[in-house]
CSV table of C-alpha atoms in Angstrom, one decimal:
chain,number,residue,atom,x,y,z
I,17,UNK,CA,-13.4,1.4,-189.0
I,18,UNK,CA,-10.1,2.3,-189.8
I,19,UNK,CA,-7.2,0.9,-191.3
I,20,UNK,CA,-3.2,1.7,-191.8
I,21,UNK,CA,-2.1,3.2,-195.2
I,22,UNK,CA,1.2,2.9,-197.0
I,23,UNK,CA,3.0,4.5,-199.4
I,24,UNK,CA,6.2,2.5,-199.9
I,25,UNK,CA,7.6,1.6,-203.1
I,26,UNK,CA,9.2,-1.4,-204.2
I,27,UNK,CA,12.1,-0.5,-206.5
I,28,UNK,CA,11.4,-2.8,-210.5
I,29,UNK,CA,13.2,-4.4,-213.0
I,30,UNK,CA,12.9,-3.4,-216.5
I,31,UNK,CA,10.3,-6.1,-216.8
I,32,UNK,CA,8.1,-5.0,-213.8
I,33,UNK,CA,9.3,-7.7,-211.3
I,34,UNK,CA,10.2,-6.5,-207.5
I,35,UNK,CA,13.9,-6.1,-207.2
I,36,UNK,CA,14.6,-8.7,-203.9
I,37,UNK,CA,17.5,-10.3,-202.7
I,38,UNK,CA,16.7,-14.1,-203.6
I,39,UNK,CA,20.0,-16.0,-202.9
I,40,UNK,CA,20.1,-19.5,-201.3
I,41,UNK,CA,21.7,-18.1,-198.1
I,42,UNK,CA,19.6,-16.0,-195.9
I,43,UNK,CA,22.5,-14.2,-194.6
I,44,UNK,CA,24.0,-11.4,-196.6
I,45,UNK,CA,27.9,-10.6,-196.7
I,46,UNK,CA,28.5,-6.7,-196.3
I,47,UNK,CA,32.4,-5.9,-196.3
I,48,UNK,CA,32.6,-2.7,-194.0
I,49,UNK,CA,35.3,0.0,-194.7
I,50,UNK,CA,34.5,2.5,-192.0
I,51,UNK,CA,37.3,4.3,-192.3
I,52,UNK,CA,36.6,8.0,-193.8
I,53,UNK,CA,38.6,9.1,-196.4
I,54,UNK,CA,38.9,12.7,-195.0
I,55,UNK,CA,38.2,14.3,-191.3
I,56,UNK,CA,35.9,16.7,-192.8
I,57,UNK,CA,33.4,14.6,-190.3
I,58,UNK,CA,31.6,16.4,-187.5
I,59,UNK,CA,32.0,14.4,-183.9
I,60,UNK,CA,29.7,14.0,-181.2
I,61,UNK,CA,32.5,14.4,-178.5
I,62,UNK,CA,34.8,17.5,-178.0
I,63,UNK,CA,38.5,17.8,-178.8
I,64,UNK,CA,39.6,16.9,-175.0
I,65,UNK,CA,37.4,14.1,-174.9
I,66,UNK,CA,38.9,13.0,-178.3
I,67,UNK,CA,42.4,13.5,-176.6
I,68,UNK,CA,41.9,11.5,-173.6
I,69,UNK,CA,40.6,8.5,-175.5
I,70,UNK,CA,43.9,8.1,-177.2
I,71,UNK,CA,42.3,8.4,-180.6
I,72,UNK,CA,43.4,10.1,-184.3
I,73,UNK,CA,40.3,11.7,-185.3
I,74,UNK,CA,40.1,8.6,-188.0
I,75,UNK,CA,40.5,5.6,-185.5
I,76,UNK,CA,37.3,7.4,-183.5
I,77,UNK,CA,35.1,7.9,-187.2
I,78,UNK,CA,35.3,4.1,-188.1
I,79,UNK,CA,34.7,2.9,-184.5
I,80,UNK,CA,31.4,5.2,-184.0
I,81,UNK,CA,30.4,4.1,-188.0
I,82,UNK,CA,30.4,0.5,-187.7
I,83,UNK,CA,28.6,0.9,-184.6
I,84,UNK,CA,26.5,3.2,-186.2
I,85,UNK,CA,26.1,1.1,-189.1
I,86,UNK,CA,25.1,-2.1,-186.8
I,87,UNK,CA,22.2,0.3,-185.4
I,88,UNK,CA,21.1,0.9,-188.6
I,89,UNK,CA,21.2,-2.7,-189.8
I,90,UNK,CA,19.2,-4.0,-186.8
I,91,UNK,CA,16.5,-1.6,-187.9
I,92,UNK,CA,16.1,-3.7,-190.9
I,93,UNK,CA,17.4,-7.3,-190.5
I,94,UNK,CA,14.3,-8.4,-188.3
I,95,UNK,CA,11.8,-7.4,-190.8
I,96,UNK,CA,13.3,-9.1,-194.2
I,97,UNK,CA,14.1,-13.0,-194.7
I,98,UNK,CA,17.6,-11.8,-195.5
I,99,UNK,CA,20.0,-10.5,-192.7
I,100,UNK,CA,22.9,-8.4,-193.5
I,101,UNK,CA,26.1,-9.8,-191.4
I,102,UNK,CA,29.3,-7.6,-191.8
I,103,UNK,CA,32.9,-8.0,-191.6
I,104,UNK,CA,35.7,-5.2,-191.4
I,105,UNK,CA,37.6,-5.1,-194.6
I,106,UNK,CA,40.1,-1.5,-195.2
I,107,UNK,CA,40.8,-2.7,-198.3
I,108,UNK,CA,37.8,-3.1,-200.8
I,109,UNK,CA,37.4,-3.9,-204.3
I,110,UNK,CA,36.0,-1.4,-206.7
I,111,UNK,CA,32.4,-0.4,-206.7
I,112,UNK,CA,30.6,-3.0,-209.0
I,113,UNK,CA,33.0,-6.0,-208.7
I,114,UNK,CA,30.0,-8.2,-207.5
I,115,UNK,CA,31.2,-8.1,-203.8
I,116,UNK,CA,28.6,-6.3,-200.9
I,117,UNK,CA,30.8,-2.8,-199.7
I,118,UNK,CA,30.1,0.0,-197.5
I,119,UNK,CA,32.3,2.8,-197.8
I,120,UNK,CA,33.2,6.4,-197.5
I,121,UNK,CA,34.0,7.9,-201.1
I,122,UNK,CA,34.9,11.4,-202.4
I,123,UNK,CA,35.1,10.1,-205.9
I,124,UNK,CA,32.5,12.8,-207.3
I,125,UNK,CA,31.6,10.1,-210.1
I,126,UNK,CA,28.9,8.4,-208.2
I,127,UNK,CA,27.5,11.6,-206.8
I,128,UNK,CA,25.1,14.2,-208.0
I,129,UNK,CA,25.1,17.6,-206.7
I,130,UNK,CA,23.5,17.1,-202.9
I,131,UNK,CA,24.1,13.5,-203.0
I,132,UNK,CA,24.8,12.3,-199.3
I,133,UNK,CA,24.9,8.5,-200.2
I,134,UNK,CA,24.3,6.2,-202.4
I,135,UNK,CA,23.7,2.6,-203.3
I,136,UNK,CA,24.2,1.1,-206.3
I,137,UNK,CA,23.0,-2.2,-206.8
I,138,UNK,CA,23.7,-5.5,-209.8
I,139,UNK,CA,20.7,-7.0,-210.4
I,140,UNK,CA,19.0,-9.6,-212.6
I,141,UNK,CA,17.1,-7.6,-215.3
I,142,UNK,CA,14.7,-10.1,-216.2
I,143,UNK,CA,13.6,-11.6,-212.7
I,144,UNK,CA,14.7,-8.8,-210.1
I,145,UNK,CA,17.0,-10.5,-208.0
I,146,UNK,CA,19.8,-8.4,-206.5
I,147,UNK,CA,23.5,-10.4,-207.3
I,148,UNK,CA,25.4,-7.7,-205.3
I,149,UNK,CA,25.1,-4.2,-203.5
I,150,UNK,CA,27.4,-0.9,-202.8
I,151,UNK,CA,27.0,1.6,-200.2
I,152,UNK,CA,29.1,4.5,-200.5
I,153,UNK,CA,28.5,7.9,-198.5
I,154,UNK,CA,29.9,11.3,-199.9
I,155,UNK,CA,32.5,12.9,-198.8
I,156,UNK,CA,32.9,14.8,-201.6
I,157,UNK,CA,32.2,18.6,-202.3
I,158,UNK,CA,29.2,17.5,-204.0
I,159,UNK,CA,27.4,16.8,-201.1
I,160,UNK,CA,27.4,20.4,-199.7
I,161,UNK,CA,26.5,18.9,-196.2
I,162,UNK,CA,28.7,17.8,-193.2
I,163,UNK,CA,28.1,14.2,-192.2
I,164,UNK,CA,27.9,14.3,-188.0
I,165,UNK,CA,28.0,11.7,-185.7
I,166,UNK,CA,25.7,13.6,-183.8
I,167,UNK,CA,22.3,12.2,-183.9
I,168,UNK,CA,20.5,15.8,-182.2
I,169,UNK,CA,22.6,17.5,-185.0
I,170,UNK,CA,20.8,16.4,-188.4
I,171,UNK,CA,19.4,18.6,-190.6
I,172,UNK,CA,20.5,21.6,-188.6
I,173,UNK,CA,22.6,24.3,-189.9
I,174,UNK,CA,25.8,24.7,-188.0
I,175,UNK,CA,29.0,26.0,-187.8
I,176,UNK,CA,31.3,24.0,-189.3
I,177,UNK,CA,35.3,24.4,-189.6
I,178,UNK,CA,34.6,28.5,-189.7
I,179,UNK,CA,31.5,28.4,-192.4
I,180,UNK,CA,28.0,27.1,-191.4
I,181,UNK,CA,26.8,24.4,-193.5
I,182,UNK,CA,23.4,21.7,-193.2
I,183,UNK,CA,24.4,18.5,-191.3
I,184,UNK,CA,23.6,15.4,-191.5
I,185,UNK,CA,24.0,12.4,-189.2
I,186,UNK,CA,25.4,9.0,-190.6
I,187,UNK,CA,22.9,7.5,-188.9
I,188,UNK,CA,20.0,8.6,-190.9
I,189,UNK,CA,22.0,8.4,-194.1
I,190,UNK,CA,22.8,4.8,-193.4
I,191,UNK,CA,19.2,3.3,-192.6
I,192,UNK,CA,17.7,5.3,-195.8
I,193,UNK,CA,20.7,3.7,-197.9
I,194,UNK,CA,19.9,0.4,-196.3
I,195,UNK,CA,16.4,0.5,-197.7
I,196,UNK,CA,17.9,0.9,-201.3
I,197,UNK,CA,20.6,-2.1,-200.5
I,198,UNK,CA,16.9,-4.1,-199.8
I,199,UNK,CA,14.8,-2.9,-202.6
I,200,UNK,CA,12.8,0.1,-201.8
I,201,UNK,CA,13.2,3.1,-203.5
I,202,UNK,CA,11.7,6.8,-202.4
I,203,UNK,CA,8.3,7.6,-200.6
I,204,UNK,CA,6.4,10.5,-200.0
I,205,UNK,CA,5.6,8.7,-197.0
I,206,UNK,CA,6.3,11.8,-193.7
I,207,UNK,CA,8.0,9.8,-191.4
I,208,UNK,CA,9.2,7.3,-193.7
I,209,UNK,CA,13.1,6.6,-193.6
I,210,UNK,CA,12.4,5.9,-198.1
I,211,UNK,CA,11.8,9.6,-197.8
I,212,UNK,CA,14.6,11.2,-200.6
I,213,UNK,CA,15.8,14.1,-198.7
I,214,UNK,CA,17.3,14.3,-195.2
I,215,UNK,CA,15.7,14.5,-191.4
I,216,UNK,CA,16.1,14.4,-188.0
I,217,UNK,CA,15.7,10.8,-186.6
I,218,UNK,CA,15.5,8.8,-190.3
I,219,UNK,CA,17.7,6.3,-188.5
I,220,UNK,CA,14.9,4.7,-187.1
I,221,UNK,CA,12.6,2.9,-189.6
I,222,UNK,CA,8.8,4.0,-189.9
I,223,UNK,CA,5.4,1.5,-190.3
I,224,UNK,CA,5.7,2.1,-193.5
I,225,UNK,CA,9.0,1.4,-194.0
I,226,UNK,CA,8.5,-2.0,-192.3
I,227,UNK,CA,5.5,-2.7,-194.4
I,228,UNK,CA,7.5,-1.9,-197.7
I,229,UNK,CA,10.4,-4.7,-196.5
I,230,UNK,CA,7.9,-7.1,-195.0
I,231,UNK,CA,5.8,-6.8,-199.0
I,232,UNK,CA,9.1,-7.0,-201.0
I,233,UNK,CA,10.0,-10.3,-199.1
I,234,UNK,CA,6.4,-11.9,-198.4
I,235,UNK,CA,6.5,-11.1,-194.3
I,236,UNK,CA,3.6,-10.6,-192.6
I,237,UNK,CA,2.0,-9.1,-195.0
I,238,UNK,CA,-1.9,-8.6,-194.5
I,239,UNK,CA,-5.1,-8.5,-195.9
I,240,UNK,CA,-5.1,-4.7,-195.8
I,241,UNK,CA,-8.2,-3.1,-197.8
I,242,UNK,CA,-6.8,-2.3,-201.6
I,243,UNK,CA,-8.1,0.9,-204.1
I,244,UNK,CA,-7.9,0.0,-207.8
I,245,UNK,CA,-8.3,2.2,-210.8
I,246,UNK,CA,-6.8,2.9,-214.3
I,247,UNK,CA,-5.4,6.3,-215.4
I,248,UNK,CA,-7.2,8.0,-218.4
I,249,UNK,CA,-5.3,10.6,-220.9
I,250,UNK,CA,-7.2,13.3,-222.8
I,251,UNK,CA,-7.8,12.6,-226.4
I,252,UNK,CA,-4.9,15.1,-227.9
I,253,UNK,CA,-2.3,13.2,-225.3
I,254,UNK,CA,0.2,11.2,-227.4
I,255,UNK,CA,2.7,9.3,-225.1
I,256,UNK,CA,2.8,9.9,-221.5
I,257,UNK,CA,6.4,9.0,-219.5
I,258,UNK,CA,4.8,8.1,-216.6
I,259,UNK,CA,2.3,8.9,-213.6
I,260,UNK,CA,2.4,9.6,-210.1
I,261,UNK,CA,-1.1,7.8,-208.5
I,262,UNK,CA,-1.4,9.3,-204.8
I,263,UNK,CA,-4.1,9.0,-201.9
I,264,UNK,CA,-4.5,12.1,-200.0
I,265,UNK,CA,-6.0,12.0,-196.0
I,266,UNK,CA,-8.8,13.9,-195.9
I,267,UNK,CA,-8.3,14.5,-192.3
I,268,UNK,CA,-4.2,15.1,-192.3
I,269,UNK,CA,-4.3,16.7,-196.0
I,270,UNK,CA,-0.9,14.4,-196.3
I,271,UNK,CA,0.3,12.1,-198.9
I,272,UNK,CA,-0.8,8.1,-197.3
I,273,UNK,CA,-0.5,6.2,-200.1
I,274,UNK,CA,1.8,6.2,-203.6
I,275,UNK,CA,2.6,4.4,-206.5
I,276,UNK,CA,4.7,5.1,-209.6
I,277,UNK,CA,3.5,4.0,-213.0
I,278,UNK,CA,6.0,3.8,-216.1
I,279,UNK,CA,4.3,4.4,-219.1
I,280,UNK,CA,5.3,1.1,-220.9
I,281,UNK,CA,4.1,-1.5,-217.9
I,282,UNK,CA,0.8,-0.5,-217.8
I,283,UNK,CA,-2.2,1.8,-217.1
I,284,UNK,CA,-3.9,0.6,-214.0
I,285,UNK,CA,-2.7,0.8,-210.7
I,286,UNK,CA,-3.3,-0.7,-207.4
I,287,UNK,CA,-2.4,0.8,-203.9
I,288,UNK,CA,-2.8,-0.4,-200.4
């Protein structure tokens, strides 16, 4: 007999509860800038093709976005109660003003060094629930990659305005992102969109990526086997910050299954 594996993991509250859109409304706003805030974007058409469409570089970046970004959203919206719907808006509030945004940003404040995107969210600290989202993807220096609307381009190193550099294409950024805007966090999952660093096709979500959503938001979720245990310091260990519980295939050798234990919730853990 065998039986699927996850490994997704369902970003918590300070008081341990799964953080969840909970709203009346089933539908989610998103305000959509796609406009970049610099051309330092790759394409996935050449300079005459540009040319003959009648298009500034910027006009053709926020067209292929927000239909890049509706790709990505699709991946999501049929496996959550909640459904993201978008509108374009080129003039945003700030980050954190309680209003859902996607944007470009090369404000180096929200980025760490090799930050592509990132998603902050407002949330209920007690219960979980998510009260508003932001999406921004970097632009900045920091990121030390290209952004491409290529798809065949990601995670390549190419030549890029006379230097070669790692690209990335928006497409995968975006879908990972999405997963944050929803509730997961990272997996060690291969194949998993929640994975933290970039690959070719991460615009398409993975089984366990789906599983993660469908758990967080009490769809379809089945009676999957479970494996429960407690972890057990040495004698001389004082305080421990947390643990990492992973199940390994013996077949694959791979990672199928993770959780993350912080020290103060508790010592036992429970993975499916």
């Amino acid at each position: 007999m065998t039986t699927d594996l996850y490994a997704h993991v369902i970003s918590k509250s300070d008081f341990g509860k799964n953080i969840k859109w909970s709203q009346v409304s089933t539908d989610i706003a998103l305000r959509v800038n796609p406009v970049p805030v610099n051309t330092n974007i790759a394409l996935d058409i050449t300079d005459q093709q540009l040319q003959s469409l009648g298009m500034s570089e910027e006009e053709y970046v926020a067209i292929r976005t927000s239909e890049i970004l509706t790709e990505s959203i699709n991946e999501w919206n049929p496996h959550s109660s909640y459904h993201i719907t978008t509108s374009i808006d080129t003039t945003l509030p700030s980050v954190g003003s309680g209003v859902n945004t996607f944007r470009f940003s090369d404000d180096r404040r929200f980025f760490g060094s090799g930050v592509i995107g990132v998603t902050t969210i407002g949330y209920n600290s007690d219960g979980g629930e998510i009260t508003s989202a932001d999406i921004l993807l970097n632009q900045s220096t920091l990121a030390g990659t290209v952004l491409t609307l290529n798809k065949s381009d990601s995670a390549k190193t190419l030549t890029f305005e006379n230097s070669f550099k790692r690209h990335a294409y928006i497409g995968d950024v975006i879908t990972h992102e999405l997963g944050h805007f929803f509730g997961l966090t990272h997996t060690d999952t291969v194949g998993a969109s929640m994975v933290f660093s970039i690959f070719k096709g991460q615009y398409s979500i993975s089984r366990d990526d789906k599983a993660g959503i469908e758990k967080n938001y009490g769809i379809n979720v089945q009676n999957t086997g479970l494996i429960s245990g407690k972890v057990v310091a040495g004698d001389d260990v004082k305080e421990i910050f947390g643990v990492n519980v992973k199940l390994f295939s013996m077949q694959s050798n791979e990672s199928v299954s993770y959780t993350h234990l912080r020290a103060h919730e508790t010592d036992s853990y429970l993975v499916c």
